[in-house]
JSON list of C-alpha atoms in Angstrom, two decimals:
[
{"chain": "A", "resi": 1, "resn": "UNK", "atom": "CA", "xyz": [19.39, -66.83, -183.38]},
{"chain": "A", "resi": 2, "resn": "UNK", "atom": "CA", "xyz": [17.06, -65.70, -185.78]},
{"chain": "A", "resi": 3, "resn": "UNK", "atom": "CA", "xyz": [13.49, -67.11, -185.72]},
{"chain": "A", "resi": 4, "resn": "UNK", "atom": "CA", "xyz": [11.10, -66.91, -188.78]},
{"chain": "A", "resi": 5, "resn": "UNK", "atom": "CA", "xyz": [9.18, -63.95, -187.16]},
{"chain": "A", "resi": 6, "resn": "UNK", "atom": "CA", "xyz": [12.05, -62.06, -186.68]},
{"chain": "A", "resi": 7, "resn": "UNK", "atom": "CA", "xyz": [12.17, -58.88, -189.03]},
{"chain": "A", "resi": 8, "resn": "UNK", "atom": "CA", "xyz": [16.28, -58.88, -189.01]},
{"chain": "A", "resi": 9, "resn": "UNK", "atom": "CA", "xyz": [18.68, -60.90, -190.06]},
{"chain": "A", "resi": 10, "resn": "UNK", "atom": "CA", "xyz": [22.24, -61.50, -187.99]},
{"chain": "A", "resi": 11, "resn": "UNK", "atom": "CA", "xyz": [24.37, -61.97, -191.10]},
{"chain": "A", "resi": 12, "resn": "UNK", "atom": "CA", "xyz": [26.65, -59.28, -189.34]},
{"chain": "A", "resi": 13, "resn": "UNK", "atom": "CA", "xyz": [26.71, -56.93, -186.46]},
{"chain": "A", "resi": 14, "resn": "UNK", "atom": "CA", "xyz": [30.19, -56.49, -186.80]},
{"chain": "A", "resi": 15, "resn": "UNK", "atom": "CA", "xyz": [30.53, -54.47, -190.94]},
{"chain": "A", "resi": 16, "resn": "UNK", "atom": "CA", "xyz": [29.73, -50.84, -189.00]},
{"chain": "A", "resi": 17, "resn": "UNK", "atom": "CA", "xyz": [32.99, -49.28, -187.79]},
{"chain": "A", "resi": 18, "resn": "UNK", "atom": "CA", "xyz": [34.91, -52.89, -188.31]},
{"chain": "A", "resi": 19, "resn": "UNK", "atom": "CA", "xyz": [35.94, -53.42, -191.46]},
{"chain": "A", "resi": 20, "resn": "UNK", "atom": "CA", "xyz": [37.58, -50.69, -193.84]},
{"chain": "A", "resi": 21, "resn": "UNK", "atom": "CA", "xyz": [37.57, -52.54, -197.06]},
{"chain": "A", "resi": 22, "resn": "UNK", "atom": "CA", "xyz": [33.64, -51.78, -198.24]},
{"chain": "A", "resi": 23, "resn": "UNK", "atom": "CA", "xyz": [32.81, -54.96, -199.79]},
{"chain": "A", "resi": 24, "resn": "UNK", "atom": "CA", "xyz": [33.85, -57.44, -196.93]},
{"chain": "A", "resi": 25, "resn": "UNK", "atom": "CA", "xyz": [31.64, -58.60, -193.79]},
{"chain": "A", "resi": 26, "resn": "UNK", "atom": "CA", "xyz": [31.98, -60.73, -191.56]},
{"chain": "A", "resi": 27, "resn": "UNK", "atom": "CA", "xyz": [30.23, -63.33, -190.76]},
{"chain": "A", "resi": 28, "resn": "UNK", "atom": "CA", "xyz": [31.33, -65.11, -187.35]},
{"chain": "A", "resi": 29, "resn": "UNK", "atom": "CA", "xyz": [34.41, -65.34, -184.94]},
{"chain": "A", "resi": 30, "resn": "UNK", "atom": "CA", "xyz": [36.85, -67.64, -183.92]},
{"chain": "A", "resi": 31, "resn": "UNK", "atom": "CA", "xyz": [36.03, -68.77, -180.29]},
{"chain": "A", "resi": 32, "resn": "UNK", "atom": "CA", "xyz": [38.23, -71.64, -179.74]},
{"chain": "A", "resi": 33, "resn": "UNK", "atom": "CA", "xyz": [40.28, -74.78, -181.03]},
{"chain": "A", "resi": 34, "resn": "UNK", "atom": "CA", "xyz": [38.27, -78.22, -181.00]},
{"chain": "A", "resi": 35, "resn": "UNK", "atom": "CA", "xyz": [40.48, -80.68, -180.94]},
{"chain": "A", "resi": 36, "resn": "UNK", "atom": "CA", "xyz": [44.49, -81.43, -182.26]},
{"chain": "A", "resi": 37, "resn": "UNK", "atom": "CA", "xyz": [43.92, -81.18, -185.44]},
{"chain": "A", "resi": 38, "resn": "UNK", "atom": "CA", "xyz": [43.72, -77.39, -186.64]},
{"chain": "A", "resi": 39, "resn": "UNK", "atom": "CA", "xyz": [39.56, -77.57, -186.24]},
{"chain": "A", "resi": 40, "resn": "UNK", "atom": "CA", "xyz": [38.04, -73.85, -185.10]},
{"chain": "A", "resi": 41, "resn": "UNK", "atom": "CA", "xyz": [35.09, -73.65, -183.63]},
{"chain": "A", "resi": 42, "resn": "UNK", "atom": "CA", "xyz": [32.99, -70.35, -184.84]},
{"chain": "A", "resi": 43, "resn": "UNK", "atom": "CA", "xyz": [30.21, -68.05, -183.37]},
{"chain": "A", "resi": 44, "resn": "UNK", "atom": "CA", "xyz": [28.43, -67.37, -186.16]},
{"chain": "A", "resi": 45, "resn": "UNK", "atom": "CA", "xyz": [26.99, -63.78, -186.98]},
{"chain": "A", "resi": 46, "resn": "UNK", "atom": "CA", "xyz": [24.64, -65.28, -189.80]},
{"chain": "A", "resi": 47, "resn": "UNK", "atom": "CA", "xyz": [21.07, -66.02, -188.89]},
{"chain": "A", "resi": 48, "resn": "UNK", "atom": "CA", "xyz": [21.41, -69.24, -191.30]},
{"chain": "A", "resi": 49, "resn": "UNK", "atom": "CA", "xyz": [24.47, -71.86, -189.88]},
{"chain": "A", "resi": 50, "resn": "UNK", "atom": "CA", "xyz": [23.88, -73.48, -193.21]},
{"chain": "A", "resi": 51, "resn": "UNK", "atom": "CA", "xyz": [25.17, -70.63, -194.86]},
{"chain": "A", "resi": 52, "resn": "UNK", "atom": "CA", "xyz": [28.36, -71.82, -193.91]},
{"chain": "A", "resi": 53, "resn": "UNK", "atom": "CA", "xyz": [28.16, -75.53, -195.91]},
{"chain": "A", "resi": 54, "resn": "UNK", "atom": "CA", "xyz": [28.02, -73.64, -199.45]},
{"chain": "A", "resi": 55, "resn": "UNK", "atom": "CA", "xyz": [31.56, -71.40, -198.59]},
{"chain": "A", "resi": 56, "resn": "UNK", "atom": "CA", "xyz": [34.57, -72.78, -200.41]},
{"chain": "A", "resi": 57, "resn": "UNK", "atom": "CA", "xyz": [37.25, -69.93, -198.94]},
{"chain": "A", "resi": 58, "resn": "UNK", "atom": "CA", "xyz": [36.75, -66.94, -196.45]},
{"chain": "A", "resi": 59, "resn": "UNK", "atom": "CA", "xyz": [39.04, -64.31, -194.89]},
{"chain": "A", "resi": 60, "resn": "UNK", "atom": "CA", "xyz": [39.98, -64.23, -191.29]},
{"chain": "A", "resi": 61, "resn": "UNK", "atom": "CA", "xyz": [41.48, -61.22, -189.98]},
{"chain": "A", "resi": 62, "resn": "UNK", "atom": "CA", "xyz": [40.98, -58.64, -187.04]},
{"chain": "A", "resi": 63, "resn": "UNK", "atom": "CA", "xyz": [39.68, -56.06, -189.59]},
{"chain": "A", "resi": 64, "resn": "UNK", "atom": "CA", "xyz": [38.47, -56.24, -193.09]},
{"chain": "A", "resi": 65, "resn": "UNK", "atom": "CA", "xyz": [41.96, -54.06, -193.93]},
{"chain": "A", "resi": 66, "resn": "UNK", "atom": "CA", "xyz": [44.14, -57.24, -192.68]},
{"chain": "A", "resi": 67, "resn": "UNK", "atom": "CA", "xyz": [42.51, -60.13, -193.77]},
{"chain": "A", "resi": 68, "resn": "UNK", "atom": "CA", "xyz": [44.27, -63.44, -194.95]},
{"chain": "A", "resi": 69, "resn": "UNK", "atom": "CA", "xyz": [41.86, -65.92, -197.64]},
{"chain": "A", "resi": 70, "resn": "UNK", "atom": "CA", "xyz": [41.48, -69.39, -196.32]},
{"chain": "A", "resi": 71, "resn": "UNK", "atom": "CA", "xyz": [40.81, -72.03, -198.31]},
{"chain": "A", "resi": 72, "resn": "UNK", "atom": "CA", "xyz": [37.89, -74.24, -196.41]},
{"chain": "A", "resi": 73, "resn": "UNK", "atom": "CA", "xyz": [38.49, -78.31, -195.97]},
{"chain": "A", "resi": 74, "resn": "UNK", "atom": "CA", "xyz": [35.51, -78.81, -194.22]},
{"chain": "A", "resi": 75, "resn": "UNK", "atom": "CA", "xyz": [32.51, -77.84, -192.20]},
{"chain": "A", "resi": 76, "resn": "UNK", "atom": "CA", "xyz": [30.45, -79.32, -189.22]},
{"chain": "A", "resi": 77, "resn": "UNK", "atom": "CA", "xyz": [27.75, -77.88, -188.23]},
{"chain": "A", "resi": 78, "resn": "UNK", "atom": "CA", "xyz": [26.78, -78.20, -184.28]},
{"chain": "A", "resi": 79, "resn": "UNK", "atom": "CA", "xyz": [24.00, -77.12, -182.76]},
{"chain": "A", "resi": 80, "resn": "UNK", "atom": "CA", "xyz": [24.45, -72.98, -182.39]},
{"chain": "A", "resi": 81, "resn": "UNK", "atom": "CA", "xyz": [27.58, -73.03, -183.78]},
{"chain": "A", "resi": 82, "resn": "UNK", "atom": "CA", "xyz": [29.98, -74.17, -186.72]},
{"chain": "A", "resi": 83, "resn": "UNK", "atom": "CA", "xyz": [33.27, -76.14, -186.30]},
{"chain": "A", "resi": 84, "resn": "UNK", "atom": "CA", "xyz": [35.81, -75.02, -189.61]},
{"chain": "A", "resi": 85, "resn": "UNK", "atom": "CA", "xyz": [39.04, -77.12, -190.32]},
{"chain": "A", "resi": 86, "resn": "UNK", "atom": "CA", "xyz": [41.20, -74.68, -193.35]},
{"chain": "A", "resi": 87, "resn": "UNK", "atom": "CA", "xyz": [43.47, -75.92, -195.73]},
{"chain": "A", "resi": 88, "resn": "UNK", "atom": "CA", "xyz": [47.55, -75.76, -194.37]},
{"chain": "A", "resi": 89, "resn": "UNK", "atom": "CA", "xyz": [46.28, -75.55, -190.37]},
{"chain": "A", "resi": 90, "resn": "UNK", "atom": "CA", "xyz": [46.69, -79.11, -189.22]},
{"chain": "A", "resi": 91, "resn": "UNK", "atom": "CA", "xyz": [47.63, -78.72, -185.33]},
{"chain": "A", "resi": 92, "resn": "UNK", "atom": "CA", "xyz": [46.51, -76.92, -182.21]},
{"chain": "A", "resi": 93, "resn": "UNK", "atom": "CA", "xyz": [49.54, -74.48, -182.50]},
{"chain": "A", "resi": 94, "resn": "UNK", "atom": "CA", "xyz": [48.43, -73.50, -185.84]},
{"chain": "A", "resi": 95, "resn": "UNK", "atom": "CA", "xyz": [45.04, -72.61, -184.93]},
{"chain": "A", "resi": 96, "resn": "UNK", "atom": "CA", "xyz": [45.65, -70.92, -181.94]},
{"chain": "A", "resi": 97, "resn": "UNK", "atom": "CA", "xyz": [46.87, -68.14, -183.62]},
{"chain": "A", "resi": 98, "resn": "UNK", "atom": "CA", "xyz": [43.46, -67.60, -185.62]},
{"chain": "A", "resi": 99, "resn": "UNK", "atom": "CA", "xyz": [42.05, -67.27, -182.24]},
{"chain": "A", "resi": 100, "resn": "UNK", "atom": "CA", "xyz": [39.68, -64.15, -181.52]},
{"chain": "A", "resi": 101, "resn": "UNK", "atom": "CA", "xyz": [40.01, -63.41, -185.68]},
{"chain": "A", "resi": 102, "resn": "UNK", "atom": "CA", "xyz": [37.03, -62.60, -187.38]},
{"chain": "A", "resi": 103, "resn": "UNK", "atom": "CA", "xyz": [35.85, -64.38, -190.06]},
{"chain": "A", "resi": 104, "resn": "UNK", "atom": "CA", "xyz": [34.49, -62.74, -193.37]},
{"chain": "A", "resi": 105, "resn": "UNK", "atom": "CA", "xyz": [33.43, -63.36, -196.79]},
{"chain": "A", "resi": 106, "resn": "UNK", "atom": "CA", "xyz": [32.28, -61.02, -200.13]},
{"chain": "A", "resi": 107, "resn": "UNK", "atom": "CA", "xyz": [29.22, -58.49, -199.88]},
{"chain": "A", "resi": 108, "resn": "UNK", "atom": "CA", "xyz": [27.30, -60.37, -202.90]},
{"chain": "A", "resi": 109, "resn": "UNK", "atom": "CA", "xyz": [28.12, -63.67, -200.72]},
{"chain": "A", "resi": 110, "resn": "UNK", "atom": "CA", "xyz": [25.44, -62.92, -198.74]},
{"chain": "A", "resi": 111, "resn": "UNK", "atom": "CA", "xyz": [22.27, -64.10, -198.15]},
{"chain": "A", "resi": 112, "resn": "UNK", "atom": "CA", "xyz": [19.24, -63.48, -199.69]},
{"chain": "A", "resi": 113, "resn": "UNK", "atom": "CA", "xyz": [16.69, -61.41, -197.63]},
{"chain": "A", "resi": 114, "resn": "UNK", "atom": "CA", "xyz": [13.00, -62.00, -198.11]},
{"chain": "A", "resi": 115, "resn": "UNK", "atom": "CA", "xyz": [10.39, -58.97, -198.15]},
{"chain": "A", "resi": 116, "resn": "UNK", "atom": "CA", "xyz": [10.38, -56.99, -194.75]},
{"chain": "A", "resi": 117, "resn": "UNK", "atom": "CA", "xyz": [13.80, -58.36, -193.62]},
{"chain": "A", "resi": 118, "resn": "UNK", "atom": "CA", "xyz": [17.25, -56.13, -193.49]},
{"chain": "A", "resi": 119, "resn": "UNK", "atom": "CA", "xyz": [20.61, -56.92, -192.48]},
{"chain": "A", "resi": 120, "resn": "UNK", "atom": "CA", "xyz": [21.33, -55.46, -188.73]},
{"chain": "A", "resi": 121, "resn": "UNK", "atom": "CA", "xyz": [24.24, -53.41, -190.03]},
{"chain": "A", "resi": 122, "resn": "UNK", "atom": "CA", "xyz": [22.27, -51.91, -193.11]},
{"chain": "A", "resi": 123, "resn": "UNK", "atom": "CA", "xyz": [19.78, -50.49, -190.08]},
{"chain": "A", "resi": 124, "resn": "UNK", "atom": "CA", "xyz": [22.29, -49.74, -187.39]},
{"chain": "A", "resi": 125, "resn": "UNK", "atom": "CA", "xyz": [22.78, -45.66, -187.67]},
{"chain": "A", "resi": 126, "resn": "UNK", "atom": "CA", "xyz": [19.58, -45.04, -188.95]},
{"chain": "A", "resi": 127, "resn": "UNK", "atom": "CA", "xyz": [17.00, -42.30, -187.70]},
{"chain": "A", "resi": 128, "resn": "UNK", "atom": "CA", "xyz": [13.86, -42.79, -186.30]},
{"chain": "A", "resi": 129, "resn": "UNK", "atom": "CA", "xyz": [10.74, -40.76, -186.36]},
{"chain": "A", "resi": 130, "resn": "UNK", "atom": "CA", "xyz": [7.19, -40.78, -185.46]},
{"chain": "A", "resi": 131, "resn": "UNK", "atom": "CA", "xyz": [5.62, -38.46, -187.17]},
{"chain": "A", "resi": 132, "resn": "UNK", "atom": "CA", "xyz": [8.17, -36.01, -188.33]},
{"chain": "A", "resi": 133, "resn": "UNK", "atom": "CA", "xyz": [9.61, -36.08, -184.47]},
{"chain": "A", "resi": 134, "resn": "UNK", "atom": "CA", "xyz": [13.07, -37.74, -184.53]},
{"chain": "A", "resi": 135, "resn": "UNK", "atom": "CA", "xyz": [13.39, -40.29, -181.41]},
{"chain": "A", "resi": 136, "resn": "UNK", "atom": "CA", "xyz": [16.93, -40.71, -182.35]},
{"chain": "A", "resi": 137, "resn": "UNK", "atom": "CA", "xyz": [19.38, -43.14, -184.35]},
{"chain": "A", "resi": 138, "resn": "UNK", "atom": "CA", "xyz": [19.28, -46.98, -183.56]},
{"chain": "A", "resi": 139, "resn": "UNK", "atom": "CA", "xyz": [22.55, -48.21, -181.83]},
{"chain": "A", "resi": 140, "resn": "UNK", "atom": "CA", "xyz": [21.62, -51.70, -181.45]},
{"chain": "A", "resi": 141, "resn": "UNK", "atom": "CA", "xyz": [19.43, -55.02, -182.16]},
{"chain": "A", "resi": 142, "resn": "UNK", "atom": "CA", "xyz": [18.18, -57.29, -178.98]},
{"chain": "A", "resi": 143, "resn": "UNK", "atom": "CA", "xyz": [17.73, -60.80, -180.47]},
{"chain": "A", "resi": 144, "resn": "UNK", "atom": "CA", "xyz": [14.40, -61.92, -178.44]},
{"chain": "A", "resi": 145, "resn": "UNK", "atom": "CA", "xyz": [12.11, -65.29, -179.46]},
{"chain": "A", "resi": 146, "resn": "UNK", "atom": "CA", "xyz": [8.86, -63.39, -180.13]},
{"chain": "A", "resi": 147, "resn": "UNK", "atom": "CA", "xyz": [10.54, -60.75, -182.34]},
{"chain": "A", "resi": 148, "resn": "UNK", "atom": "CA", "xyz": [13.72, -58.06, -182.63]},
{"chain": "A", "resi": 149, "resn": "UNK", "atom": "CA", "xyz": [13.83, -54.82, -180.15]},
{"chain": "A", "resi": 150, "resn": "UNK", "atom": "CA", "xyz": [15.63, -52.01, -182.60]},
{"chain": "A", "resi": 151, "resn": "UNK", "atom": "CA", "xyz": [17.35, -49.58, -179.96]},
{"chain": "A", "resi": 152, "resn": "UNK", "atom": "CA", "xyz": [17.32, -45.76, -180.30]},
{"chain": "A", "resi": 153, "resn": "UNK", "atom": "CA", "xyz": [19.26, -43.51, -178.64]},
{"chain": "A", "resi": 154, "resn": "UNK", "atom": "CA", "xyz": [18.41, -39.64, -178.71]},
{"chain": "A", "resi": 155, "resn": "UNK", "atom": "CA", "xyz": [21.20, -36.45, -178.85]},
{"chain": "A", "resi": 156, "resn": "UNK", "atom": "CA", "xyz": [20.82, -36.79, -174.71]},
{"chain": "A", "resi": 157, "resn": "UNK", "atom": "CA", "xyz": [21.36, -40.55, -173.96]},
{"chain": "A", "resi": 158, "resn": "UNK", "atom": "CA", "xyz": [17.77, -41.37, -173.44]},
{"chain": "A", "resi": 159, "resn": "UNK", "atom": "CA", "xyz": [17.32, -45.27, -175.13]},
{"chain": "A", "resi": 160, "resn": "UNK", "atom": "CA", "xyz": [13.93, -46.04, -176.74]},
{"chain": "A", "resi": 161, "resn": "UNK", "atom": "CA", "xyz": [13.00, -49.19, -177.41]},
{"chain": "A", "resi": 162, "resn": "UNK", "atom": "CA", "xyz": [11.22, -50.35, -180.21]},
{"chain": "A", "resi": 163, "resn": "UNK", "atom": "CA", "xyz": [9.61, -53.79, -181.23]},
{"chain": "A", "resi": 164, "resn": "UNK", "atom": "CA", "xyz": [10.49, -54.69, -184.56]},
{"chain": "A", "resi": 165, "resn": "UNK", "atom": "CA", "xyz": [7.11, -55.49, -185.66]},
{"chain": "A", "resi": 166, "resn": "UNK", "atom": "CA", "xyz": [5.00, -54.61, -188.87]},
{"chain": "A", "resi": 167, "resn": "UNK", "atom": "CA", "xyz": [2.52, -52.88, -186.53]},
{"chain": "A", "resi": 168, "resn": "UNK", "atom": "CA", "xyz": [4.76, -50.72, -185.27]},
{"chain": "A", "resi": 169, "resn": "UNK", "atom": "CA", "xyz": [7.95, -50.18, -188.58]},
{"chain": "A", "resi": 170, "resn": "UNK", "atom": "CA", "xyz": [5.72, -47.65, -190.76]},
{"chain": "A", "resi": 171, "resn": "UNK", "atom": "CA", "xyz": [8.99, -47.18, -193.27]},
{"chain": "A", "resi": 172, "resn": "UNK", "atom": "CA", "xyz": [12.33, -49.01, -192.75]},
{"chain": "A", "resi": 173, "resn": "UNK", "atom": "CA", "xyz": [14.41, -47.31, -195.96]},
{"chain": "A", "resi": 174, "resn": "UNK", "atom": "CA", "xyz": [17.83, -48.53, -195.47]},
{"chain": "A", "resi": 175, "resn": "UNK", "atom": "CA", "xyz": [19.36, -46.32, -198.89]},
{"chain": "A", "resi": 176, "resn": "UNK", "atom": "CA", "xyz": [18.54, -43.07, -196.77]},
{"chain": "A", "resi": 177, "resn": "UNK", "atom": "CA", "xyz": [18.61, -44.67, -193.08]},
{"chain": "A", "resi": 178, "resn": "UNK", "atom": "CA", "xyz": [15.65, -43.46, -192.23]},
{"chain": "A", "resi": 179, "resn": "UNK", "atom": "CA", "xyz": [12.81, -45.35, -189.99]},
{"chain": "A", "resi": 180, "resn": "UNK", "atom": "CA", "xyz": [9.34, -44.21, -189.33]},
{"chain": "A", "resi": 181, "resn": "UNK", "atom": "CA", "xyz": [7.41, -45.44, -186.95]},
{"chain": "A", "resi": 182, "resn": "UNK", "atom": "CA", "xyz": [3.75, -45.53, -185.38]},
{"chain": "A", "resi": 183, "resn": "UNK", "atom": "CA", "xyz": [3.02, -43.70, -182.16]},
{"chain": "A", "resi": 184, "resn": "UNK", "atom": "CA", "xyz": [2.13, -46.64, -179.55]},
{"chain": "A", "resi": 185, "resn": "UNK", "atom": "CA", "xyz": [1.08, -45.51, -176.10]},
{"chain": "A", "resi": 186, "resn": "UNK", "atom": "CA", "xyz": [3.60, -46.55, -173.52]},
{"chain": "A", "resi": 187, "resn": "UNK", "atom": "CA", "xyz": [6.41, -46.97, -176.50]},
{"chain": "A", "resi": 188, "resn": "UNK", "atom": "CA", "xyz": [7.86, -43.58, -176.21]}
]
């Protein structure tokens, strides 16, 4: 989860190469049904569970192309995850069908980043340099307690990985996807 030092925030890993419709991302999946009562327990993408007591209606769908709105009836929020009942699923047989769905809301429904902070899928793609060199794009995010690891892959499969760490990020532009970075012996 994410952890005040962390430079990224989880609010979705899932908007690059999921969803079609531009302005949708989700948010958390569907795991399993809690209960008899229609009650979906979700893994949630978002590095902020209370994100999820503010949301009046979502859309839950495989892809951001075939999404149905739900209407929200309540929220509980339990340790690492979040249990959602929706308006019109009252039974187990109901839910199970939401199963494995994603669940997503509105691109200006997000949260608010602070200075220094991006969303994982606004840096996913983005190439990395050190000093004019590139080092490759960055495929993926590690979630670690003392801080993110931002993973670049090079043209011939070799992974670098890269603290995400002030010392370290140079330039993080997200508008071009570009990162530079500092040249740390033993990083590269």
């Amino acid at each position: 989860m994410y952890d005040s030092t962390s430079l990224t925030k989880r609010e979705t890993e899932f908007n690059h190469n999921l969803s079609e419709k531009p302005q949708c991302v989700a948010i958390g999946k569907i795991t399993r049904c809690i209960g008899v009562r229609g009650a979906l327990k979700i893994f949630p993408f978002s590095s902020s569970l209370q994100r999820f007591l503010s949301l009046k209606e979502v859309y839950v769908g495989y892809e951001s192309s075939k999404i149905e709105e739900q209407n929200i009836c309540s929220v509980e929020l339990r340790n690492d995850c979040v249990v959602i009942a929706f308006e019109g699923i009252n039974d187990r047989t109901s839910a199970e069908k939401l199963l494995t769905k994603y669940i997503f809301i509105d691109e200006e429904q997000r949260i608010p980043l602070q200075n220094n902070e991006w969303f994982i899928d606004s840096i996913i793609g983005s190439d990395v340099f050190v000093e004019e060199k590139s080092i490759g794009k960055i495929i993926d995010v590690l979630k670690f307690p003392a801080q993110d690891v931002w993973v670049a892959k090079d043209t011939l499969g070799k992974e670098t990985l890269i603290p995400a760490v002030l010392d370290i990020l140079k330039k993080v532009d997200v508008h071009n996807k570009v990162v530079m970075i500092s040249a740390i012996d033993g990083l590269l």
